[in-house]
Short mmCIF file of C-alpha atoms in Angstrom, two decimals:
data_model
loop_
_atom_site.label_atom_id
_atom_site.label_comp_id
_atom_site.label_asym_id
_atom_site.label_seq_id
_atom_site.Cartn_x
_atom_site.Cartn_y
_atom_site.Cartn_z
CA UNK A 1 -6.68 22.22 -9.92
CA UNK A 2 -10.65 21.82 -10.31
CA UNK A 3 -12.21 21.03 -7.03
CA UNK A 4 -15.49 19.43 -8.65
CA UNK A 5 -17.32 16.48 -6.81
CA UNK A 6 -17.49 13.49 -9.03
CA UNK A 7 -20.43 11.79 -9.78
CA UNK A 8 -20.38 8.09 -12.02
CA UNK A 9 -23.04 7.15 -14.14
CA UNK A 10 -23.94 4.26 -16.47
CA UNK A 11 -22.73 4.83 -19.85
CA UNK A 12 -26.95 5.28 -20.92
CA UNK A 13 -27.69 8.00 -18.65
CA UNK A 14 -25.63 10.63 -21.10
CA UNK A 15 -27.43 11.56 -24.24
CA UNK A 16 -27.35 14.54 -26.59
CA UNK A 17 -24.88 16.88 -24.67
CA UNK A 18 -27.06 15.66 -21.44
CA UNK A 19 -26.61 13.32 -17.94
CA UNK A 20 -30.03 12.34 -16.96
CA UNK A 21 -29.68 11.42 -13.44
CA UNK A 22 -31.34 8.38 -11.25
CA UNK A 23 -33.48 9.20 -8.37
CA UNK A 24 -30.31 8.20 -5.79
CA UNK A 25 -28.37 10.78 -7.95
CA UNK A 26 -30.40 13.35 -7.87
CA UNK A 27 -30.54 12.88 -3.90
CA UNK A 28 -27.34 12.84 -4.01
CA UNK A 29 -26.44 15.88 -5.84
CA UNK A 30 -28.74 17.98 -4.07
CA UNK A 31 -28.95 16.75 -0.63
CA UNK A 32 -25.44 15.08 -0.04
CA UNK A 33 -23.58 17.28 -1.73
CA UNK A 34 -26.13 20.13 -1.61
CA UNK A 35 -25.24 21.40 -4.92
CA UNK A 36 -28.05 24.10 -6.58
CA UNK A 37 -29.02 24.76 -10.33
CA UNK A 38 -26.30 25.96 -11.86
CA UNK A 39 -23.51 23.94 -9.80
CA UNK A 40 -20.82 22.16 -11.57
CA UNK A 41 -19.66 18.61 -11.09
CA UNK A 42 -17.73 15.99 -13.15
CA UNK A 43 -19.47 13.26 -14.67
CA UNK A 44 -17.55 10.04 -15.40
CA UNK A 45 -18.92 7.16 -17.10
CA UNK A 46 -16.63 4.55 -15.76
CA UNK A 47 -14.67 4.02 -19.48
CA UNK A 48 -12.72 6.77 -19.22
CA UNK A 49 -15.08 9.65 -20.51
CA UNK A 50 -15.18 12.75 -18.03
CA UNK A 51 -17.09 15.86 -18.55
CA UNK A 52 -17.61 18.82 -16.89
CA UNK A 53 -21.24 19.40 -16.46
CA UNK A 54 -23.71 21.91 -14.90
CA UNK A 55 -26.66 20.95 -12.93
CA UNK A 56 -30.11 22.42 -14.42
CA UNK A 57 -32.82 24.13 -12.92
CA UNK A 58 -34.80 20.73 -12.81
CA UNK A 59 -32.05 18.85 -10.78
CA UNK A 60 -33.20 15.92 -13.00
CA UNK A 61 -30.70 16.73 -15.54
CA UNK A 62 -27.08 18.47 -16.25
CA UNK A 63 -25.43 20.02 -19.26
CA UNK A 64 -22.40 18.95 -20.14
CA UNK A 65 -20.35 21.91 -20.30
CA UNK A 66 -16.74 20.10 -21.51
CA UNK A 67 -14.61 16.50 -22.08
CA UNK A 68 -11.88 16.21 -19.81
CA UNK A 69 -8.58 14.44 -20.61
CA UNK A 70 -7.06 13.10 -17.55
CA UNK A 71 -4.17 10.63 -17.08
CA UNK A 72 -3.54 10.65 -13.58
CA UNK A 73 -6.97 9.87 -12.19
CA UNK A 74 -7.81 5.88 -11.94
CA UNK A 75 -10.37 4.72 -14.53
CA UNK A 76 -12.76 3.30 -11.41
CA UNK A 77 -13.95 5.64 -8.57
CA UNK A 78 -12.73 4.36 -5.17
CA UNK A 79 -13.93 5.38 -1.96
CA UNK A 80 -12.55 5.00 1.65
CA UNK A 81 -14.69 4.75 4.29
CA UNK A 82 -12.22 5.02 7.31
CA UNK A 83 -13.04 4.76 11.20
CA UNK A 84 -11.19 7.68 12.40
CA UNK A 85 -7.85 6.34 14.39
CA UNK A 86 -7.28 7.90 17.55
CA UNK A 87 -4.69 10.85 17.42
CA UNK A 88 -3.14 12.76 14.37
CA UNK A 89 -3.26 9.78 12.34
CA UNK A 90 -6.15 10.50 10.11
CA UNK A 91 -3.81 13.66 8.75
CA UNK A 92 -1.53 10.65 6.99
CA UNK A 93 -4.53 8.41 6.19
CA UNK A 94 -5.80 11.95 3.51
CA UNK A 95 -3.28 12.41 2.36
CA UNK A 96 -1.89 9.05 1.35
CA UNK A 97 -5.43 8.12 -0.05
CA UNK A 98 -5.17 10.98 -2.07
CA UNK A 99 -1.63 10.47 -3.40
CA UNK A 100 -2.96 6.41 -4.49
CA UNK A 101 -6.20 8.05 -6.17
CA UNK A 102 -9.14 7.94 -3.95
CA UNK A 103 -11.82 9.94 -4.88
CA UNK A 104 -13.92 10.27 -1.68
CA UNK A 105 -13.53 10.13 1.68
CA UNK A 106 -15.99 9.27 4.52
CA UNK A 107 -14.83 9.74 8.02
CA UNK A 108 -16.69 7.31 10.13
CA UNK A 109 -18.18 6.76 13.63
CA UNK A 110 -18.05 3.25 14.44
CA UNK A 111 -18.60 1.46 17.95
CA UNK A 112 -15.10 1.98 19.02
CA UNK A 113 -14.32 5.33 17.39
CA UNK A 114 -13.47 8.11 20.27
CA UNK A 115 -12.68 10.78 18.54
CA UNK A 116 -15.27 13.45 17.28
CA UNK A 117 -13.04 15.85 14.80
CA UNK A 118 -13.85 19.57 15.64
CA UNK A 119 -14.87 21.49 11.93
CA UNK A 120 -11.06 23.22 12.40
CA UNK A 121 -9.72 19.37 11.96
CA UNK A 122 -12.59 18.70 8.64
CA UNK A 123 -11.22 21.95 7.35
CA UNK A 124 -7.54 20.69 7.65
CA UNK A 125 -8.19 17.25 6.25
CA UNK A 126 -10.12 19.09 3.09
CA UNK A 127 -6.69 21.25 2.94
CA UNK A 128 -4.68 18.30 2.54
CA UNK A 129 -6.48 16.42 -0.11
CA UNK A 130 -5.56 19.99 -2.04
CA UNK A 131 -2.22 19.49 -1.21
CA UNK A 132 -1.45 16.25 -1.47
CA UNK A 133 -3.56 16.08 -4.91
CA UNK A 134 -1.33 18.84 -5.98
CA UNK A 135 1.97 17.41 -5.22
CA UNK A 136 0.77 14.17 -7.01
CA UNK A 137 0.01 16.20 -10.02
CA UNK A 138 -3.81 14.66 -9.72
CA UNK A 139 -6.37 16.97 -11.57
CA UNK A 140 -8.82 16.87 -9.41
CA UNK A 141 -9.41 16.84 -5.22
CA UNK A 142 -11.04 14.08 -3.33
CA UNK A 143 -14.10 14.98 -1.80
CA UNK A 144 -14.04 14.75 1.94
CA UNK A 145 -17.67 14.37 3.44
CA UNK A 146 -18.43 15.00 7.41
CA UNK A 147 -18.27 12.01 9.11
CA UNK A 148 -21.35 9.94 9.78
CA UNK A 149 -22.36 7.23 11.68
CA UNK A 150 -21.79 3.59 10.40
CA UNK A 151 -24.66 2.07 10.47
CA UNK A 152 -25.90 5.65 8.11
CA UNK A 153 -22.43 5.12 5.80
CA UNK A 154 -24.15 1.39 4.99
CA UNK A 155 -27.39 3.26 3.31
CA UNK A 156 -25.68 6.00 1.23
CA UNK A 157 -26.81 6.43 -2.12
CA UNK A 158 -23.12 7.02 -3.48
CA UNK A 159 -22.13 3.74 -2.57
CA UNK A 160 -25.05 2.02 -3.64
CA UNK A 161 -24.10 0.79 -7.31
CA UNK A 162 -20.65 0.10 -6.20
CA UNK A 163 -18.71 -3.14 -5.27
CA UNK A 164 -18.91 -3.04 -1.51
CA UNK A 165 -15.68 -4.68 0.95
CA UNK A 166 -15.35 -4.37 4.31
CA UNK A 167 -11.46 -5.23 5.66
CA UNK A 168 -11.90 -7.70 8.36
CA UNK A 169 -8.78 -8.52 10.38
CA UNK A 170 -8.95 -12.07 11.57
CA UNK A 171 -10.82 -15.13 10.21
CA UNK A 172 -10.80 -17.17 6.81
CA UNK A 173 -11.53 -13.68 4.46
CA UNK A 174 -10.85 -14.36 0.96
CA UNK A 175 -7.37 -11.22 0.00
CA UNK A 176 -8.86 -8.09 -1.20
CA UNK A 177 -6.52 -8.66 -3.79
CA UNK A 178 -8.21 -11.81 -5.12
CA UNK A 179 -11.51 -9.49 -4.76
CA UNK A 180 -10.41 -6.54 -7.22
CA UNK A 181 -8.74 -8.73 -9.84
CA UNK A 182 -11.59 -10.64 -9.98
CA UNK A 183 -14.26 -7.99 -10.18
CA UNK A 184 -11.70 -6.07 -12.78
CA UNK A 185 -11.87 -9.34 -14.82
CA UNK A 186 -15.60 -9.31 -14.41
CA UNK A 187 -16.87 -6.86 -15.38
CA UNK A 188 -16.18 -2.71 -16.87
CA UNK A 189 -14.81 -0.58 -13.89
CA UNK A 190 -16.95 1.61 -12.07
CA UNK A 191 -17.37 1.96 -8.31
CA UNK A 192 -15.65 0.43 -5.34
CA UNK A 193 -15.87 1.14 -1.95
CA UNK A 194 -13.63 -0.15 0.92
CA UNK A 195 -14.52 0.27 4.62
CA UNK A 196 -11.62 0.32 7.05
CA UNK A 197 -12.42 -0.24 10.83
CA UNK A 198 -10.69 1.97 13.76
CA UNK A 199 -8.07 0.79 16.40
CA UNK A 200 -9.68 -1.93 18.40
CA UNK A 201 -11.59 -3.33 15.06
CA UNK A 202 -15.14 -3.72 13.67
CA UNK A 203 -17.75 -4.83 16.73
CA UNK A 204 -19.08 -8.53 15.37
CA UNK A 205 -22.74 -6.63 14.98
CA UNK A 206 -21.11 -3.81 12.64
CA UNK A 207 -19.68 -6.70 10.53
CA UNK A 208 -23.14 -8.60 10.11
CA UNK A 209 -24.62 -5.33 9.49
CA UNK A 210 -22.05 -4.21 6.60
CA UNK A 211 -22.31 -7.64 5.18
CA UNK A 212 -26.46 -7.68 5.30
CA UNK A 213 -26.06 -4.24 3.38
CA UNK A 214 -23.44 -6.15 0.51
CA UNK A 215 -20.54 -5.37 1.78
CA UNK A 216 -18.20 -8.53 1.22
CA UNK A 217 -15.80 -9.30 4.22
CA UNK A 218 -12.27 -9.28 2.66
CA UNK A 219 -8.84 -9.63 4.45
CA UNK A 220 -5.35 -7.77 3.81
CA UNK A 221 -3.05 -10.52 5.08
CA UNK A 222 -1.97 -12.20 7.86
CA UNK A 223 -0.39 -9.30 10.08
CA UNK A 224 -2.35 -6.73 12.33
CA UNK A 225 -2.72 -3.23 10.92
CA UNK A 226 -2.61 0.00 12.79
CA UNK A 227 -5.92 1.89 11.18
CA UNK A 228 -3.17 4.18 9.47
CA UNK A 229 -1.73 1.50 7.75
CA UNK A 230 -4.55 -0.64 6.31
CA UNK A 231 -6.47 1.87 4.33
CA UNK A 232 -2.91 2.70 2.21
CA UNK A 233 -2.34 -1.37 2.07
CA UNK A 234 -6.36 -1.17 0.45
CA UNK A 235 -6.05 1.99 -1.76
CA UNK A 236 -2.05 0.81 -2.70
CA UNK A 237 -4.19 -2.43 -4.39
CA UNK A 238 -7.22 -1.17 -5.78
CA UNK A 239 -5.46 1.74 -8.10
CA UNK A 240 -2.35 -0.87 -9.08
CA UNK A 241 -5.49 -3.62 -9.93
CA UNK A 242 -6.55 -0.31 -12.32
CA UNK A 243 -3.56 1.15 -13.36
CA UNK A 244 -1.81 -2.34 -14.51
CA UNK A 245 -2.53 -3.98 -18.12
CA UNK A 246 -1.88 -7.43 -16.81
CA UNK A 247 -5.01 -9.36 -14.82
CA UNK B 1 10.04 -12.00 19.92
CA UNK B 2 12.99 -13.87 18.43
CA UNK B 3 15.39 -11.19 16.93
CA UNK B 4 17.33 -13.36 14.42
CA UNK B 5 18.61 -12.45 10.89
CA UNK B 6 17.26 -14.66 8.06
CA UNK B 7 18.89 -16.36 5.31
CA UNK B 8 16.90 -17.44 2.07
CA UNK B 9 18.76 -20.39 1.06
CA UNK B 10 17.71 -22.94 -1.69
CA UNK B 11 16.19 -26.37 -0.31
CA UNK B 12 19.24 -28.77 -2.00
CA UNK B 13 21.31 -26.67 1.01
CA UNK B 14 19.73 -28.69 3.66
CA UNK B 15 21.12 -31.89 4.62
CA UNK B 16 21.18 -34.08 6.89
CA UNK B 17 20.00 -31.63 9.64
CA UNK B 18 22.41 -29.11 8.17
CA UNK B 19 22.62 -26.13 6.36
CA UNK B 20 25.47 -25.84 3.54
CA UNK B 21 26.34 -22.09 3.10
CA UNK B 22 27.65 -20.18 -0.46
CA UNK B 23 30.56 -18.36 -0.25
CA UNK B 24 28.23 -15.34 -0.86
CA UNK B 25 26.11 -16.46 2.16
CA UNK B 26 29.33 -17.30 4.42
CA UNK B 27 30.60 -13.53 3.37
CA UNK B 28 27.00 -12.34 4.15
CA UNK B 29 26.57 -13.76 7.48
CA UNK B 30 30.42 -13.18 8.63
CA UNK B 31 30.93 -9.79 6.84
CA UNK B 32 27.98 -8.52 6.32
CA UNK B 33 26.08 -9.51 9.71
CA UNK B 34 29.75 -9.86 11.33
CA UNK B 35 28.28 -13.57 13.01
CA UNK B 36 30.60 -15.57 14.98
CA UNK B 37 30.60 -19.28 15.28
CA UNK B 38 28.38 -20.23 17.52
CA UNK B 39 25.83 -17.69 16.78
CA UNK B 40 22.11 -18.21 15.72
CA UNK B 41 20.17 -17.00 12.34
CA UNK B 42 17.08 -18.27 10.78
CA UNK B 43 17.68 -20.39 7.38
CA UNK B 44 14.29 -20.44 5.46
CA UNK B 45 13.81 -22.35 2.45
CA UNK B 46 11.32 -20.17 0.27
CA UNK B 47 8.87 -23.14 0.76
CA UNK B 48 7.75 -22.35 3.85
CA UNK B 49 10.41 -24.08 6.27
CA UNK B 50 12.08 -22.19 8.54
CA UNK B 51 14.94 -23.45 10.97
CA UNK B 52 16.73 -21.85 14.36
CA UNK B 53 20.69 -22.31 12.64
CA UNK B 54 23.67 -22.21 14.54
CA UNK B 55 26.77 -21.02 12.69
CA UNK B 56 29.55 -23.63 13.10
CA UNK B 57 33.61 -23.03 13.90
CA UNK B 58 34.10 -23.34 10.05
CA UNK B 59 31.50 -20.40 9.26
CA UNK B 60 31.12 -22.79 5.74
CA UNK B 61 28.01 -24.77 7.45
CA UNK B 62 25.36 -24.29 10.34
CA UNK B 63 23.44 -26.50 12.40
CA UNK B 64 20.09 -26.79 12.62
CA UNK B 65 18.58 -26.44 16.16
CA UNK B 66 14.74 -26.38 15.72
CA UNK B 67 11.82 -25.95 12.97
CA UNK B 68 9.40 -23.05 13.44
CA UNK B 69 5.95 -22.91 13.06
CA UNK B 70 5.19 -19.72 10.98
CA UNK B 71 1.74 -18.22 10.31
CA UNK B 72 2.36 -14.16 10.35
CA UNK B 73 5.36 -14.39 7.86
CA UNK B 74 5.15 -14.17 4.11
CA UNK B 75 6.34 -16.78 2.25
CA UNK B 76 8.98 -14.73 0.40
CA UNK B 77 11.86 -12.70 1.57
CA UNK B 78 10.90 -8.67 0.65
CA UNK B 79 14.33 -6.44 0.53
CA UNK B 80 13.21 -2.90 0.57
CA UNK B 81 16.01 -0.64 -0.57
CA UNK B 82 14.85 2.81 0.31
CA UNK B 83 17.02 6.12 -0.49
CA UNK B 84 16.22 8.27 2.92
CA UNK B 85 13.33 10.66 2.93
CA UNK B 86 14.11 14.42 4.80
CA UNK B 87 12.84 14.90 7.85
CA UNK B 88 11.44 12.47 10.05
CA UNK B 89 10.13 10.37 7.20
CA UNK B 90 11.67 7.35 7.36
CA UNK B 91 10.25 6.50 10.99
CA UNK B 92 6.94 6.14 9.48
CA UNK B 93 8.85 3.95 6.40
CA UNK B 94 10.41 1.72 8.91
CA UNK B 95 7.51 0.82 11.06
CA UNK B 96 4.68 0.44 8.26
CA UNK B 97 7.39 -1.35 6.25
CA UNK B 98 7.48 -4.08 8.93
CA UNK B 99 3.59 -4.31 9.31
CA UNK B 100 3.20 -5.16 5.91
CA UNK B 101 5.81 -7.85 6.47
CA UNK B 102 9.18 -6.73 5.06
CA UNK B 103 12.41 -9.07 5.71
CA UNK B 104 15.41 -6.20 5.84
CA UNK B 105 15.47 -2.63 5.02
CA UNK B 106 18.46 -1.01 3.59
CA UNK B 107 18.81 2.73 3.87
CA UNK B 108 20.46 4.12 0.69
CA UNK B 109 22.67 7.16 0.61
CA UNK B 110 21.98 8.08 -3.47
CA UNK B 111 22.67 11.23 -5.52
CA UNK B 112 19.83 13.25 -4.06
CA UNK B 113 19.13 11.83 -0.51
CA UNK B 114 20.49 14.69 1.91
CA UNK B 115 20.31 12.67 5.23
CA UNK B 116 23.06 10.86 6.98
CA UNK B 117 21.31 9.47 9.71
CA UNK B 118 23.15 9.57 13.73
CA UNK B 119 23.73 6.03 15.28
CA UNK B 120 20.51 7.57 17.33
CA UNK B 121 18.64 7.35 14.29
CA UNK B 122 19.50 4.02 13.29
CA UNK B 123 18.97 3.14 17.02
CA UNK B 124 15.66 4.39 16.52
CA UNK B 125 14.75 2.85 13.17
CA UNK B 126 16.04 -0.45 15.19
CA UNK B 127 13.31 -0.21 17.80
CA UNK B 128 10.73 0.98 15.98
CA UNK B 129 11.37 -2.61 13.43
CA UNK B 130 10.75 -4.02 17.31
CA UNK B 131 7.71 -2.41 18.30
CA UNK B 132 6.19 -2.66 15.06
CA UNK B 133 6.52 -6.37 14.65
CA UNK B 134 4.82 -6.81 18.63
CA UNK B 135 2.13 -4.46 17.31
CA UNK B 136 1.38 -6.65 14.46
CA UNK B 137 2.04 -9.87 15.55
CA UNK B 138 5.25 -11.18 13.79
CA UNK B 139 7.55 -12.99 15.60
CA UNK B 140 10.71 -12.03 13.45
CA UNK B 141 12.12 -8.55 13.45
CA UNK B 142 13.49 -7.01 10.37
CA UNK B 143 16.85 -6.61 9.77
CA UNK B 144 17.80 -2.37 9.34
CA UNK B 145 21.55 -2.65 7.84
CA UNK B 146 23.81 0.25 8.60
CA UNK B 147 23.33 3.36 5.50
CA UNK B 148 24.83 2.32 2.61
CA UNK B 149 25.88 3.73 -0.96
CA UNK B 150 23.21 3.23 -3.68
CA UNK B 151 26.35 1.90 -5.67
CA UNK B 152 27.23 -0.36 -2.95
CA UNK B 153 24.10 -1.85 -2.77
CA UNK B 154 23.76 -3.00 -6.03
CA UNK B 155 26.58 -5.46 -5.44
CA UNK B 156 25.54 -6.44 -1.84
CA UNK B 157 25.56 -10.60 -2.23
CA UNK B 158 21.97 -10.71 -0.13
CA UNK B 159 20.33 -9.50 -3.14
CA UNK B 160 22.06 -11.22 -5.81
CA UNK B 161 19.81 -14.55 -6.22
CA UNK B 162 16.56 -12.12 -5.88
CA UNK B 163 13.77 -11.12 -8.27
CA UNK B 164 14.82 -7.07 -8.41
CA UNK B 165 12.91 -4.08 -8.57
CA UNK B 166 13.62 -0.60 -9.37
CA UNK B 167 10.91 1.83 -9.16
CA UNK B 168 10.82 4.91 -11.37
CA UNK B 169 8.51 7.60 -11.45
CA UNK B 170 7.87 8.34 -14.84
CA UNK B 171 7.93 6.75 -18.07
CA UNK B 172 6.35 3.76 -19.24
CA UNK B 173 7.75 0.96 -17.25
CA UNK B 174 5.71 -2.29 -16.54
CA UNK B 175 3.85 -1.64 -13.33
CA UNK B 176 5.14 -3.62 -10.39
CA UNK B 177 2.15 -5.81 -9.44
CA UNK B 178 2.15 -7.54 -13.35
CA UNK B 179 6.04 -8.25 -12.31
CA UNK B 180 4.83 -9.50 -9.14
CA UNK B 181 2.13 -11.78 -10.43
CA UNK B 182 4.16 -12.73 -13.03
CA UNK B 183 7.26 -13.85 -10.91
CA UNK B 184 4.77 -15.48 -8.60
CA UNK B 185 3.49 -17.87 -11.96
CA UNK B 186 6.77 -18.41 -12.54
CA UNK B 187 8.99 -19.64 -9.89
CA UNK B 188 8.49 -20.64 -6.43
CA UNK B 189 8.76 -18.14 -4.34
CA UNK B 190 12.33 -17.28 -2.84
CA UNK B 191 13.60 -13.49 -2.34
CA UNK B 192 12.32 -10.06 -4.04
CA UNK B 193 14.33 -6.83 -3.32
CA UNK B 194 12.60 -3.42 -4.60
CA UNK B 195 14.51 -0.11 -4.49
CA UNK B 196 12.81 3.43 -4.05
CA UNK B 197 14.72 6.28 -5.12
CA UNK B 198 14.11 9.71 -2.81
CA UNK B 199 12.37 13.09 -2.75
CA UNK B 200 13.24 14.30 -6.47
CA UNK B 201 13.92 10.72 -7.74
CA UNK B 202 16.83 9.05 -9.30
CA UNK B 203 19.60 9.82 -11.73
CA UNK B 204 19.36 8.72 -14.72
CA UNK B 205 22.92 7.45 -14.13
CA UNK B 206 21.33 5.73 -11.02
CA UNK B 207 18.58 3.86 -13.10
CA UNK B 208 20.94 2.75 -15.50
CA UNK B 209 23.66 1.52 -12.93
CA UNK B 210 20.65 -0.39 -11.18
CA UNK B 211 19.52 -1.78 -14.77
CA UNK B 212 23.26 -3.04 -15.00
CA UNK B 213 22.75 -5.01 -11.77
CA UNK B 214 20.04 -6.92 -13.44
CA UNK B 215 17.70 -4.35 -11.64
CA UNK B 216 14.31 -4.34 -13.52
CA UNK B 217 12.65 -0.84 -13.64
CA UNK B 218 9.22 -0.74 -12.57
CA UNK B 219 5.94 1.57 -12.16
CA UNK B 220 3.80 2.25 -9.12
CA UNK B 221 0.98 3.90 -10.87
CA UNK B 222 0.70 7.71 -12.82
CA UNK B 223 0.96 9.59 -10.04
CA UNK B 224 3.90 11.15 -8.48
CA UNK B 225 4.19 9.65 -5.32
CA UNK B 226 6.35 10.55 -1.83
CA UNK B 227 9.41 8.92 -0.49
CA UNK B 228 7.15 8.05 2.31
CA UNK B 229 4.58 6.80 0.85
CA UNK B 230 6.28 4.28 -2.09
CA UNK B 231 7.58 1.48 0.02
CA UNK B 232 4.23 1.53 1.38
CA UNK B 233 2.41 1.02 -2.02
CA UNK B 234 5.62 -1.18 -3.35
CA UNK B 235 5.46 -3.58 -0.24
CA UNK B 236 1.48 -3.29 0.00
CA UNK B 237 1.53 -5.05 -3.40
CA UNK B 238 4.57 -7.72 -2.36
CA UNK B 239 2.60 -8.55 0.19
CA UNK B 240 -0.85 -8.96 -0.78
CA UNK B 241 0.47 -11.39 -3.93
CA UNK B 242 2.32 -13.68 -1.57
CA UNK B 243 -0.63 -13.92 0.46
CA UNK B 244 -3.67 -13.88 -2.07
CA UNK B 245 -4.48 -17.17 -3.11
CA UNK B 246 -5.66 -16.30 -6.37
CA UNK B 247 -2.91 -15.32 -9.32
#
């Protein structure tokens, strides 16, 4: 069981043994993630290559250390961006994302979010993604950020590159389904990010905001979800749109 | 809240403001659902028509009393077959199960399930189907038949005109949504049953009894998933392609 962040980059940026990072990357890295010189993370180009690689003294650059061969991970990185539900709820929400492949996390404040998780409940949640990842025989452990606000979650440099959908829950949405086997179709798989909105749903203004940032609205049927239940619905289609042959 | 069973019955079966019933649907509905004449069900038509039926003195025929208008419903009847998790598992199971729109739920004593649930239990499962479907705004209830044996239920007459899945953990079975998107291209859409084994999986005896019965075996992905959290990726994906306009 590695617990190594995961970091994708465009097939170009690795050359000679080396990842030469982007600007957003390298922000990334150090101040998201706050790794130093010498920290390891894994590298993924989006096509299946994964290597183990070591950040240098620069923090421009890493050394790739070793290829990884891994069957159980999804070919695209997906990340959950999930209003925290009121309640234990967020303990099923971790560890179900986990068990369907997610490889990040972010807890998020949002207009109608109450709850404010103590760093006991953080701590648990990062537990969980160990043990859920282990019972699902994944190699590696989502990471689990701090939650942040919204409106901040919009601007992060992780998400940047990535196709962007924010669940909406009523209105003329086109599926989320139609989205992914679309974009799989499209293009080579790489990043996707899916936003999830608490109990209550996203305020109209967080909507207009998410969608001025490129986040496309998207729906996930006809039926209201409890916030426990949509982000497995999201995470159930996005690694079955990667993990089946057919389009 | 209308708290009727449903009946997927071809569209040649309604006549002259009548429904004509099988002898596998009249053993369903008098056996099975132990109706009387004079009692009410809900005769759908896989095309989107759904009628208030009243079962007449004969129990061979029913009449119809009214159309409904349905917008929260999928289009397709979804059977989930589900050997019972330990613990308190199959609460969650029952009530995500009817968010994401299932028609009945079967609880399946197999080889390795441990439970046999208390009339409490079931009682329970009952109202949570009921509360689940007010909290997400359907206005049918799913139907939660009594525990039965795996063996049993691959003979039960409900499931015998449906598309069926069995899902198997590893190996390399086609994954479920191709099947899905497949049988959606290929037929219109009438009744789908999918079967989860339990904690520990089937028998092999199991899977081969269940490919007997015309059961197709199918993937959910490379990772080992739990008890609780199959139906949820399984039904995500049943959903999602009846209600995704795009193939």
């Amino acid at each position: 069981m590695t617990q190594l962040q995961r970091l994708v980059i465009a097939p170009q940026q690795h050359k000679q043994g080396k990842i030469f990072l982007t600007s957003s990357q390298q922000h990334y890295l150090s101040r998201v993630l706050r790794l130093k010189a010498g920290d390891r993370f894994i590298a993924m180009d989006g096509q299946g290559s994964w290597w183990v690689s070591e950040l240098e003294a620069s923090l421009t650059q890493a050394k790739i250390l070793e290829s990884l061969c891994v069957q159980t991970e999804l070919p695209v990185t997906v990340t959950l961006m999930a209003a925290l539900p009121k309640g234990n709820g967020f303990d099923d929400v971790v560890y179900q994302a986990t068990e369907l492949g997610v490889a990040c996390i972010i807890p998020l404040k949002s207009d109608r979010t109450l709850l404010n998780p103590s760093p006991q409940k953080l701590e648990r949640w990062r537990r969980l993604t160990q043990e859920a990842a282990e019972q699902c025989e994944r190699p590696f452990v989502p990471t689990l950020l701090d939650p942040i606000d919204f409106t901040a979650s919009l601007q992060l440099p992780e998400t940047s590159n990535a196709s962007r959908y924010i669940c909406v829950a009523r209105g003329d949405a086109p599926h989320l389904l139609s989205c992914l086997l679309e974009q799989k179709l499209a293009s080579s798989p790489s990043s996707v990010v899916i936003a999830i909105g608490p109990e209550g749903g996203w305020t109209p203004v967080e909507v207009e905001q998410a969608t001025g940032a490129r986040f496309q609205p998207v729906s996930l049927g006809r039926r209201i979800l409890r916030a426990v239940t949509a982000p497995i619905l999201a995470l159930s289609l996005a690694s079955s749109v990667w993990e089946t042959t057919q389009t």
